[in-house]
Coordinates of N, CA, C and O in Angstrom, one line a residue:
X1 N -37.8 32.0 46.9 CA -36.5 32.3 46.4 C -35.6 31.2 46.6 O -34.8 30.9 45.8
X2 N -35.7 30.4 47.8 CA -34.9 29.3 48.0 C -35.3 28.1 47.2 O -34.2 27.5 46.9
X3 N -36.7 28.0 46.7 CA -36.7 27.0 45.8 C -36.1 27.3 44.3 O -35.7 26.4 43.8
X4 N -36.1 28.6 44.0 CA -35.5 28.8 42.6 C -33.9 28.6 42.8 O -33.3 28.0 41.9
X5 N -33.3 28.8 44.0 CA -31.9 28.6 44.0 C -31.6 27.1 44.0 O -30.6 26.6 43.5
X6 N -32.4 26.2 44.5 CA -32.2 24.8 44.6 C -32.3 24.2 43.2 O -31.7 23.2 42.7
X7 N -33.2 24.9 42.4 CA -33.3 24.5 40.8 C -32.0 24.9 40.1 O -31.5 24.2 39.2
X8 N -31.6 26.0 40.4 CA -30.1 26.4 39.8 C -29.0 25.5 40.3 O -28.2 25.1 39.3
X9 N -29.1 25.1 41.5 CA -27.9 24.2 41.9 C -28.2 22.8 41.2 O -27.1 22.3 40.7
X10 N -29.3 22.4 41.1 CA -29.7 21.0 40.5 C -29.3 21.1 39.1 O -28.8 20.1 38.4
X11 N -29.7 22.3 38.3 CA -29.4 22.3 36.9 C -27.8 22.3 36.8 O -27.3 21.6 35.8
X12 N -27.1 23.2 37.6 CA -25.7 23.0 37.4 C -25.0 21.9 37.7 O -24.1 21.5 36.9
X13 N -25.5 21.0 38.7 CA -24.9 19.7 38.8 C -25.2 18.8 37.6 O -24.3 18.0 37.3
X14 N -26.3 18.9 37.1 CA -26.7 18.1 35.9 C -25.8 18.4 34.9 O -25.4 17.5 34.3
X15 N -25.6 19.6 34.6 CA -24.7 20.1 33.4 C -23.3 19.6 33.7 O -22.6 19.2 32.8
X16 N -22.8 19.8 35.0 CA -21.5 19.2 35.3 C -21.3 17.8 35.2 O -20.3 17.4 34.6
X17 N -22.4 17.1 35.5 CA -22.3 15.6 35.3 C -22.4 15.2 33.9 O -21.6 14.3 33.5
X18 N -23.1 16.0 33.0 CA -23.1 15.7 31.8 C -21.7 16.0 31.0 O -21.2 15.2 30.2
X19 N -21.0 17.0 31.4 CA -19.6 17.3 30.9 C -18.6 16.1 31.5 O -17.7 15.7 30.5
X20 N -18.9 15.7 32.6 CA -18.0 14.6 33.1 C -18.3 13.4 32.3 O -17.2 12.7 31.9
X21 N -19.5 13.0 31.9 CA -19.7 11.8 31.1 C -19.2 12.0 29.8 O -18.6 11.0 29.2
X22 N -19.3 13.3 29.2 CA -18.5 13.5 27.9 C -17.1 13.1 28.0 O -16.5 12.6 27.0
X23 N -16.4 13.8 29.0 CA -15.0 13.6 29.0 C -14.5 12.1 29.3 O -13.6 11.7 28.6
X24 N -15.4 11.4 30.0 CA -15.1 10.0 30.1 C -15.2 9.2 28.9 O -14.4 8.4 28.5
X25 N -16.3 9.6 28.0 CA -16.6 8.9 26.8 C -15.4 9.2 25.8 O -15.0 8.4 25.1
X26 N -15.0 10.4 25.9 CA -13.9 10.8 24.9 C -12.6 10.2 25.1 O -11.9 9.6 24.3
X27 N -12.3 9.9 26.5 CA -11.0 9.4 26.7 C -11.1 7.8 26.4 O -10.2 7.2 25.9
X28 N -12.4 7.1 26.5 CA -12.5 5.7 26.2 C -12.4 5.5 24.7 O -12.0 4.4 24.2
X29 N -13.0 6.4 23.9 CA -13.1 6.3 22.4 C -12.0 6.7 21.8 O -11.6 6.1 20.6
X30 N -11.0 7.3 22.4 CA -9.8 7.8 21.7 C -8.4 7.1 22.1 O -7.4 7.5 21.9
X31 N -8.8 6.0 22.8 CA -7.7 5.1 23.4 C -6.8 5.9 24.3 O -5.6 5.6 24.4
X32 N -7.3 6.9 24.9 CA -6.4 7.5 25.9 C -6.4 6.9 27.3 O -5.5 7.2 28.1
X33 N -7.4 6.1 27.4 CA -7.5 5.4 28.7 C -6.3 4.3 28.7 O -6.2 3.7 27.6
X34 N -5.9 4.2 29.7 CA -4.7 3.2 30.0 C -3.6 3.3 29.0 O -3.0 2.6 28.3
X35 N -3.3 4.9 28.7 CA -2.3 5.1 27.9 C -0.9 4.6 28.2 O -0.2 4.1 27.5
X36 N -0.6 4.7 29.6 CA 0.6 4.1 30.1 C 0.3 3.0 31.1 O -0.4 3.4 32.2
X37 N 0.6 1.8 30.9 CA 0.3 0.9 31.9 C 1.5 0.3 32.6 O 1.8 -0.8 32.8
X38 N 2.6 1.2 32.8 CA 3.8 0.9 33.4 C 4.8 0.6 32.4 O 4.9 0.9 31.2
X39 N 5.7 -0.3 32.9 CA 7.0 -0.7 32.1 C 6.4 -1.5 30.8 O 5.6 -2.2 30.9
X40 N 7.3 -1.3 29.8 CA 7.0 -2.0 28.5 C 8.3 -2.4 27.7 O 9.3 -1.7 27.9
X41 N 8.1 -3.0 26.7 CA 9.2 -3.4 25.8 C 8.8 -3.2 24.3 O 7.5 -3.2 24.0
X42 N 9.8 -2.9 23.5 CA 9.5 -2.6 22.0 C 9.6 -3.7 21.1 O 10.7 -4.5 21.3
X43 N 8.8 -4.0 20.3 CA 8.9 -4.9 19.1 C 8.7 -4.2 17.9 O 7.7 -3.3 17.8
X44 N 9.3 -4.5 16.8 CA 9.1 -4.0 15.5 C 8.6 -4.9 14.5 O 8.8 -6.1 14.6
X45 N 7.6 -4.3 13.6 CA 7.1 -5.2 12.6 C 7.0 -4.4 11.3 O 6.7 -3.3 11.3
X46 N 7.3 -5.1 10.1 CA 7.2 -4.4 8.9 C 6.0 -4.8 8.1 O 5.6 -6.0 8.1
X47 N 5.1 -3.9 7.7 CA 4.0 -4.2 6.8 C 4.1 -3.4 5.4 O 4.6 -2.3 5.4
X48 N 3.6 -4.0 4.4 CA 3.3 -3.4 3.1 C 2.3 -2.4 3.1 O 2.5 -1.4 2.3
X49 N 1.3 -2.5 4.0 CA 0.2 -1.7 4.1 C -0.4 -1.7 5.5 O -0.9 -2.7 5.9
X50 N -0.4 -0.5 6.1 CA -1.0 -0.5 7.5 C -2.4 0.0 7.4 O -3.0 0.1 8.5
X51 N -3.0 0.4 6.3 CA -4.2 1.0 6.2 C -4.5 2.3 7.1 O -3.7 3.1 6.9
X52 N -5.4 2.2 7.9 CA -5.6 3.5 8.8 C -5.3 3.2 10.3 O -5.8 3.8 11.1
X53 N -4.2 2.5 10.4 CA -3.6 2.2 11.7 C -3.1 3.5 12.4 O -2.3 4.2 11.7
X54 N -3.3 3.8 13.7 CA -2.9 5.0 14.2 C -2.1 4.7 15.4 O -2.0 3.6 15.9
X55 N -1.3 5.9 15.9 CA -0.5 5.8 17.0 C -1.6 5.5 18.3 O -2.8 5.9 18.1
X56 N -1.1 4.8 19.3 CA -1.8 4.4 20.3 C -3.0 3.3 20.0 O -3.8 3.1 20.9
X57 N -3.0 2.8 18.9 CA -4.0 1.8 18.6 C -3.6 0.6 19.4 O -2.4 0.3 19.6
X58 N -4.7 -0.2 19.8 CA -4.3 -1.4 20.7 C -3.5 -2.5 20.0 O -3.6 -2.7 18.7
X59 N -2.6 -3.1 20.6 CA -2.0 -4.4 20.3 C -2.7 -5.5 21.2 O -2.7 -5.4 22.4
X60 N -3.2 -6.7 20.5 CA -3.9 -7.6 21.2 C -3.5 -9.0 20.9 O -3.1 -9.3 19.8
X61 N -3.6 -9.8 21.8 CA -3.5 -11.2 21.8 C -4.8 -11.9 22.1 O -5.2 -11.7 23.3
X62 N -5.4 -12.8 21.5 CA -6.7 -13.5 21.6 C -7.8 -12.4 22.1 O -8.5 -12.6 23.1
X63 N -7.7 -11.2 21.7 CA -8.7 -10.1 22.0 C -8.4 -9.4 23.2 O -9.0 -8.5 23.6
X64 N -7.3 -9.7 24.0 CA -6.9 -9.0 25.2 C -5.7 -8.0 24.8 O -4.7 -8.4 24.2
X65 N -6.0 -6.9 25.3 CA -5.0 -5.8 25.2 C -3.6 -6.0 25.8 O -3.7 -6.2 27.0
X66 N -2.6 -6.1 24.9 CA -1.3 -6.4 25.7 C -0.3 -5.3 25.4 O 0.9 -5.2 25.7
X67 N -0.8 -4.1 24.8 CA 0.3 -3.1 24.4 C -0.4 -2.0 23.5 O -1.7 -2.1 23.1
X68 N 0.4 -1.1 22.9 CA -0.1 -0.1 22.0 C 0.9 0.0 20.9 O 1.9 -0.4 21.0
X69 N 0.4 0.7 19.9 CA 1.3 1.0 18.7 C 2.0 2.4 19.1 O 1.2 3.3 19.3
X70 N 3.4 2.4 19.1 CA 4.0 3.6 19.7 C 4.6 4.4 18.5 O 5.0 5.6 18.7
X71 N 4.9 3.8 17.3 CA 5.5 4.7 16.2 C 5.0 3.9 14.9 O 5.1 2.6 14.8
X72 N 4.8 4.7 13.9 CA 4.6 4.2 12.6 C 5.3 5.0 11.7 O 5.3 6.3 11.6
X73 N 6.2 4.6 10.9 CA 7.0 5.4 9.9 C 7.4 4.6 8.7 O 7.3 3.3 8.6
X74 N 7.8 5.3 7.8 CA 8.0 4.7 6.3 C 9.4 4.4 6.2 O 10.3 5.3 6.5
X75 N 9.8 3.2 5.8 CA 11.2 2.8 5.8 C 11.7 3.3 4.3 O 11.2 2.7 3.4
X76 N 12.6 4.2 4.0 CA 12.8 4.8 2.7 C 13.6 3.6 1.8 O 13.3 3.6 0.6
X77 N 14.4 2.7 2.4 CA 15.0 1.8 1.5 C 14.2 0.7 1.1 O 14.2 0.1 0.0
X78 N 13.1 0.2 1.8 CA 12.3 -0.9 1.4 C 10.8 -0.4 1.1 O 10.2 -1.2 0.4
X79 N 10.5 0.7 1.4 CA 9.3 1.4 1.1 C 8.1 0.6 1.8 O 7.1 0.3 1.5
X80 N 8.6 0.1 3.2 CA 7.5 -0.6 3.9 C 7.3 0.3 5.0 O 8.0 1.2 5.4
X81 N 6.2 0.0 5.9 CA 5.9 0.8 7.0 C 6.5 0.0 8.2 O 6.3 -1.3 8.4
X82 N 7.3 0.6 8.9 CA 7.8 0.0 10.1 C 7.0 0.4 11.4 O 6.9 1.7 11.7
X83 N 6.4 -0.6 12.0 CA 5.5 -0.1 13.2 C 6.2 -0.6 14.5 O 6.7 -1.8 14.4
X84 N 6.4 0.3 15.4 CA 6.9 -0.1 16.7 C 5.8 -0.4 17.7 O 4.9 0.5 17.7
X85 N 5.7 -1.5 18.1 CA 4.8 -1.9 19.2 C 5.4 -1.8 20.5 O 6.5 -2.3 20.8
X86 N 4.6 -1.3 21.5 CA 5.0 -1.1 22.8 C 4.2 -2.2 23.6 O 3.0 -2.0 24.0
X87 N 4.8 -3.2 24.1 CA 4.2 -4.3 24.6 C 4.3 -4.2 26.2 O 5.6 -4.1 26.7
X88 N 3.3 -4.3 27.0 CA 3.5 -4.2 28.4 C 4.3 -5.3 29.0 O 4.3 -6.4 28.6
X89 N 5.2 -5.1 30.0 CA 6.2 -5.8 30.4 C 5.6 -7.2 31.0 O 6.2 -8.3 31.0
X90 N 4.4 -7.2 31.7 CA 3.9 -8.2 32.3 C 3.5 -9.4 31.1 O 3.2 -10.5 31.6
X91 N 3.6 -9.0 29.9 CA 3.2 -9.9 28.8 C 4.6 -10.2 28.1 O 4.7 -10.0 26.7
X92 N 5.6 -10.6 28.8 CA 7.1 -10.9 28.3 C 7.2 -12.4 27.8 O 8.2 -12.7 27.5
X93 N 6.1 -13.0 27.8 CA 6.3 -14.5 27.3 C 5.6 -14.8 26.0 O 5.1 -15.8 25.7
X94 N 5.9 -13.9 25.1 CA 5.4 -14.0 23.7 C 6.5 -14.7 22.8 O 7.6 -14.3 22.8
X95 N 6.2 -15.9 22.2 CA 7.2 -16.7 21.6 C 7.8 -15.9 20.3 O 7.1 -15.1 19.8
X96 N 9.0 -16.2 20.1 CA 9.7 -15.2 19.0 C 9.2 -15.7 17.5 O 9.8 -15.0 16.5
X97 N 8.4 -16.6 17.3 CA 7.9 -17.2 16.0 C 6.5 -16.6 15.9 O 5.7 -17.2 14.9
X98 N 6.0 -15.7 16.7 CA 4.7 -15.2 16.6 C 4.5 -14.3 15.4 O 5.4 -13.8 14.8
X99 N 3.2 -14.2 14.9 CA 2.9 -13.3 13.8 C 2.0 -12.1 14.1 O 1.4 -12.2 15.2
X100 N 2.1 -11.1 13.4 CA 1.5 -9.9 13.6 C 0.5 -9.6 12.4 O 1.1 -9.7 11.2
X101 N -0.6 -9.1 12.6 CA -1.5 -8.9 11.5 C -2.3 -7.5 11.8 O -2.6 -7.2 13.1
X102 N -2.6 -6.7 10.9 CA -3.4 -5.5 11.1 C -5.0 -5.9 10.7 O -5.3 -6.4 9.6
X103 N -5.8 -5.9 11.8 CA -7.2 -6.1 11.7 C -8.1 -5.0 11.9 O -7.6 -3.8 12.5
X104 N -9.3 -5.1 11.6 CA -10.3 -3.9 11.7 C -11.3 -4.4 12.9 O -11.7 -5.5 12.7
X105 N -11.6 -3.6 13.8 CA -12.6 -3.9 14.7 C -14.0 -3.6 14.1 O -14.4 -2.5 13.9
X106 N -14.7 -4.8 13.8 CA -16.0 -4.6 13.2 C -15.9 -4.3 11.7 O -14.7 -4.3 11.0
X107 N -16.9 -3.9 11.1 CA -17.0 -3.4 9.7 C -16.2 -2.2 9.4 O -15.3 -2.0 8.4
X108 N -16.6 -1.2 10.1 CA -15.8 0.1 9.8 C -15.2 0.7 11.1 O -14.9 1.9 11.3
X109 N -14.8 -0.2 11.9 CA -14.0 0.3 13.2 C -12.7 0.6 13.0 O -12.0 0.5 12.0
X110 N -12.0 1.0 14.1 CA -10.6 1.2 14.2 C -9.7 0.1 14.1 O -10.3 -1.1 14.3
X111 N -8.5 0.3 13.5 CA -7.7 -0.8 13.2 C -6.8 -1.1 14.4 O -6.4 -0.3 15.3
X112 N -6.3 -2.3 14.6 CA -5.4 -2.7 15.7 C -4.5 -3.8 15.2 O -4.6 -4.4 14.1
X113 N -3.4 -4.1 16.0 CA -2.4 -5.2 15.6 C -2.7 -6.3 16.5 O -2.9 -6.2 17.7
X114 N -2.9 -7.4 15.7 CA -3.1 -8.7 16.5 C -2.0 -9.5 16.5 O -1.4 -9.7 15.3
X115 N -1.6 -10.0 17.7 CA -0.4 -11.0 17.5 C -0.9 -12.4 17.8 O -1.7 -12.6 18.6
X116 N -0.4 -13.3 16.8 CA -0.8 -14.8 17.0 C 0.3 -15.4 17.4 O 1.4 -15.6 16.7
X117 N 0.3 -16.0 18.7 CA 1.5 -16.6 19.3 C 1.9 -17.8 18.4 O 1.1 -18.5 17.9
X118 N 3.2 -18.0 18.3 CA 3.8 -19.3 17.8 C 4.1 -20.3 18.8 O 3.6 -20.3 20.0
X119 N 4.9 -21.1 18.5 CA 5.3 -22.4 19.3 C 6.6 -22.4 19.8 O 7.1 -23.4 20.4
X120 N 7.3 -21.5 19.5 CA 8.7 -21.6 20.1 C 9.0 -21.4 21.4 O 8.1 -20.7 22.2
X121 N 10.0 -22.0 21.9 CA 10.4 -21.8 23.4 C 11.2 -20.5 23.7 O 11.3 -20.1 24.9
X122 N 11.7 -19.7 22.6 CA 12.3 -18.7 22.9 C 11.4 -17.4 22.7 O 10.5 -17.4 21.9
X123 N 11.7 -16.6 23.7 CA 10.7 -15.5 23.7 C 11.3 -14.0 23.2 O 12.4 -13.9 23.0
X124 N 10.4 -13.2 22.6 CA 10.8 -11.8 22.2 C 11.5 -11.1 23.4 O 11.0 -11.0 24.5
X125 N 12.5 -10.3 22.9 CA 13.1 -9.4 23.8 C 12.9 -8.1 23.4 O 12.5 -7.8 22.0
X126 N 13.4 -7.0 24.1 CA 13.2 -5.7 23.6 C 13.9 -5.4 22.4 O 15.1 -5.8 22.2
X127 N 13.2 -4.7 21.5 CA 13.9 -4.4 20.2 C 13.8 -5.5 19.2 O 14.4 -5.3 17.9
X128 N 13.4 -6.7 19.5 CA 13.3 -7.8 18.3 C 12.3 -7.3 17.3 O 11.3 -6.4 17.5
X129 N 12.4 -8.0 16.2 CA 11.5 -7.7 14.9 C 10.6 -8.9 14.8 O 11.1 -10.1 14.7
X130 N 9.3 -8.7 14.5 CA 8.3 -9.7 14.2 C 8.6 -10.0 12.7 O 8.3 -9.1 12.0
X131 N 9.0 -11.2 12.2 CA 9.2 -11.4 10.9 C 7.8 -11.9 10.1 O 7.7 -11.4 9.0
X132 N 7.1 -12.6 10.7 CA 5.8 -13.0 10.1 C 4.6 -11.9 10.3 O 4.2 -11.7 11.4
X133 N 4.4 -11.3 9.2 CA 3.3 -10.1 9.2 C 2.3 -10.3 8.2 O 2.7 -10.9 7.1
X134 N 1.2 -9.7 8.4 CA 0.1 -9.6 7.6 C -0.4 -8.4 7.5 O -0.9 -7.8 8.4
X135 N -0.4 -7.8 6.2 CA -0.8 -6.3 6.2 C -2.3 -6.1 6.1 O -3.2 -7.3 6.2
X136 N -2.8 -4.9 6.3 CA -4.2 -4.5 6.5 C -4.8 -4.9 5.1 O -4.4 -4.7 4.1
X137 N -6.1 -5.5 5.2 CA -6.9 -5.7 4.1 C -7.9 -4.5 3.9 O -8.6 -4.2 4.7
X138 N -7.7 -4.0 2.6 CA -8.4 -2.8 2.3 C -10.0 -3.3 1.9 O -10.2 -4.1 1.1
X139 N -10.9 -2.6 2.3 CA -12.3 -2.9 2.1 C -12.5 -2.7 0.6 O -13.4 -3.5 0.0
X140 N -12.0 -1.6 0.1 CA -12.1 -1.6 -1.5 C -11.7 -2.6 -2.4 O -12.2 -3.0 -3.2
X141 N -10.5 -3.4 -1.9 CA -10.0 -4.4 -2.6 C -11.0 -5.6 -2.5 O -11.2 -6.2 -3.5
X142 N -11.6 -5.7 -1.3 CA -12.4 -6.9 -1.1 C -13.7 -6.8 -2.0 O -14.2 -7.8 -2.5
X143 N -14.3 -5.5 -2.0 CA -15.4 -5.3 -2.7 C -15.1 -5.6 -4.1 O -16.0 -6.1 -4.9
X144 N -14.1 -4.9 -4.6 CA -13.6 -5.2 -6.0 C -13.4 -6.6 -6.4 O -13.9 -7.1 -7.6
X145 N -12.9 -7.4 -5.5 CA -12.8 -8.9 -5.9 C -14.1 -9.6 -6.0 O -14.2 -10.3 -7.0
X146 N -15.0 -9.2 -5.2 CA -16.4 -9.9 -5.2 C -17.2 -9.3 -6.3 O -18.0 -10.1 -7.1
X147 N -17.0 -8.1 -6.7 CA -17.7 -7.5 -7.9 C -17.2 -8.1 -9.2 O -18.1 -8.2 -10.2
X148 N -16.0 -8.4 -9.3 CA -15.5 -8.9 -10.5 C -15.5 -10.5 -10.6 O -15.2 -11.0 -11.6
X149 N -16.1 -11.1 -9.6 CA -16.4 -12.6 -9.7 C -15.6 -13.4 -8.8 O -15.3 -14.5 -9.1
X150 N -15.0 -12.7 -7.7 CA -14.1 -13.4 -6.8 C -12.8 -13.7 -7.2 O -12.1 -14.4 -6.7
X151 N -12.3 -13.1 -8.3 CA -11.0 -13.3 -8.9 C -10.0 -12.6 -8.0 O -10.3 -11.6 -7.4
X152 N -8.8 -13.0 -8.2 CA -7.8 -12.2 -7.5 C -7.2 -11.0 -8.3 O -6.1 -10.5 -8.0
X153 N -7.9 -10.7 -9.4 CA -7.5 -9.6 -10.2 C -7.4 -8.3 -9.7 O -8.3 -7.9 -9.1
X154 N -6.3 -7.7 -9.6 CA -6.2 -6.4 -8.9 C -6.6 -5.2 -9.7 O -6.7 -4.1 -9.3
X155 N -6.7 -5.4 -11.0 CA -7.0 -4.5 -11.9 C -5.8 -3.6 -12.3 O -6.0 -2.6 -12.9
X156 N -4.7 -3.9 -11.9 CA -3.5 -3.0 -12.3 C -3.0 -3.4 -13.6 O -3.0 -4.5 -14.0
X157 N -2.3 -2.5 -14.3 CA -1.8 -2.8 -15.5 C -0.8 -3.7 -15.6 O 0.0 -3.9 -14.5
X158 N -0.7 -4.8 -16.4 CA 0.2 -5.8 -16.4 C -0.2 -7.1 -15.6 O 0.4 -8.1 -15.8
X159 N -1.2 -7.0 -14.9 CA -1.9 -8.3 -14.3 C -2.6 -9.0 -15.3 O -3.5 -8.3 -16.1
X160 N -2.7 -10.2 -15.3 CA -3.6 -11.1 -16.2 C -4.9 -11.4 -15.4 O -4.7 -11.5 -14.2
X161 N -6.0 -11.5 -16.1 CA -7.1 -11.8 -15.6 C -7.1 -13.1 -14.9 O -6.7 -14.1 -15.6
X162 N -7.4 -13.1 -13.5 CA -7.3 -14.4 -12.9 C -8.4 -15.3 -13.3 O -9.5 -14.9 -13.4
X163 N -8.0 -16.6 -13.1 CA -9.1 -17.6 -13.4 C -9.4 -17.8 -15.0 O -10.0 -18.8 -15.3
X164 N -8.8 -17.0 -15.8 CA -8.7 -17.3 -17.2 C -7.6 -17.8 -17.9 O -6.4 -17.0 -17.8
X165 N -7.2 -19.1 -18.3 CA -5.9 -19.4 -18.7 C -5.7 -18.7 -20.1 O -6.6 -18.6 -20.8
X166 N -4.5 -18.6 -20.4 CA -4.1 -17.9 -21.6 C -4.2 -19.0 -22.6 O -3.7 -20.1 -22.6
X167 N -4.8 -18.7 -23.7 CA -5.0 -19.5 -24.9 C -4.5 -18.8 -26.1 O -4.6 -17.6 -26.4
X168 N -3.7 -19.8 -27.0 CA -3.4 -19.3 -28.2 C -4.4 -19.2 -29.2 O -5.5 -19.9 -29.1
X169 N -4.3 -18.4 -30.3 CA -5.5 -18.5 -31.3 C -5.7 -19.8 -32.0 O -6.8 -20.1 -32.4
X170 N -4.4 -20.6 -32.2 CA -4.7 -21.8 -33.0 C -4.9 -22.9 -32.0 O -4.9 -24.2 -32.4
X171 N -5.2 -22.7 -30.8 CA -5.4 -23.9 -29.8 C -6.8 -24.3 -29.9 O -7.6 -23.6 -30.2
X172 N -6.9 -25.7 -29.8 CA -8.2 -26.3 -30.0 C -8.8 -26.4 -28.6 O -8.1 -26.7 -27.6
X173 N -10.0 -26.4 -28.4 CA -10.7 -26.6 -27.1 C -10.5 -28.0 -26.7 O -10.5 -28.9 -27.6
X174 N -10.4 -28.2 -25.3 CA -10.4 -29.5 -24.9 C -11.7 -30.2 -25.1 O -12.7 -29.6 -24.8
X175 N -11.6 -31.5 -25.5 CA -12.7 -32.4 -25.7 C -12.5 -33.6 -24.9 O -11.5 -34.0 -24.5
X176 N -13.6 -34.3 -24.6 CA -13.6 -35.5 -23.7 C -13.9 -36.6 -24.7 O -15.1 -36.8 -25.3
X177 N -12.9 -37.5 -25.2 CA -13.1 -38.4 -26.2 C -14.1 -39.7 -25.8 O -14.6 -40.2 -26.5
X178 N -14.2 -39.9 -24.3 CA -15.0 -41.0 -23.9 C -16.3 -40.7 -23.7 O -17.3 -41.7 -23.5
X179 N -16.9 -39.3 -24.0 CA -18.3 -38.9 -24.0 C -18.8 -39.0 -25.4 O -18.3 -38.3 -26.2
X180 N -19.9 -39.8 -25.4 CA -20.6 -39.9 -26.8 C -21.2 -38.6 -27.1 O -21.7 -37.7 -26.4
X181 N -21.2 -38.4 -28.5 CA -21.9 -37.0 -28.9 C -23.3 -37.0 -28.6 O -24.0 -38.2 -28.6
X182 N -23.9 -35.9 -28.3 CA -25.4 -35.9 -28.1 C -26.3 -36.1 -29.3 O -26.0 -35.2 -30.2
X183 N -26.9 -37.2 -29.4 CA -27.8 -37.4 -30.6 C -29.2 -37.3 -30.2 O -30.1 -37.4 -31.2
X184 N -29.6 -37.1 -29.0 CA -31.0 -37.1 -28.8 C -31.6 -38.3 -28.6 O -32.7 -38.5 -28.1
X185 N -30.9 -39.5 -28.7 CA -31.5 -40.9 -28.6 C -31.0 -41.5 -27.3 O -29.8 -41.3 -26.8
X186 N -31.6 -42.2 -26.6 CA -31.4 -43.0 -25.4 C -30.5 -44.1 -25.8 O -30.8 -44.8 -26.8
X187 N -29.4 -44.3 -25.1 CA -28.7 -45.5 -25.3 C -29.3 -46.8 -24.9 O -30.2 -46.8 -24.2
X188 N -29.0 -47.8 -25.7 CA -29.5 -49.1 -25.5 C -29.1 -49.6 -24.2 O -28.0 -49.7 -23.8
X189 N -30.1 -50.4 -23.3 CA -29.7 -50.9 -22.1 C -29.4 -52.5 -22.3 O -29.9 -53.1 -23.0

């Protein structure tokens, strides 16, 4: 009977360890790890499209996490997304001419905000707005561009087909006057 009790204890510990591993994995994949890293300051950025950017998404500089997305809301007057970034206080030397862009981790991964530092000697302060922004690139738009032949045609009404100049009906095709007509004979040397 003592051997059966040791199996029960071992099985219980194994199951408990499995639940602990699942809890750890869940916190790491949902960005709950390092949710608050102490004092931070807020920066704002406007984007025309944030894609699938979520609250608590990482803010990175050169691949290093320097903060999180703390708020995403629609600005009713400009119809832009206003994103508030919470940048950790220890990263307070970000030049005020830096740019922000929404990128995707891998092909189908989560989205994050990347900051590309500028060259200004003035630094961002709490509440400042990042003026240079690049919106999220949608996978559907990219696929559409390459299927249509790499053109910038968005397929929206009113857009002209990119890459095709407008021609009038009475316009003559351009010819090269210096090129002799093809006669099938070799020119004399």
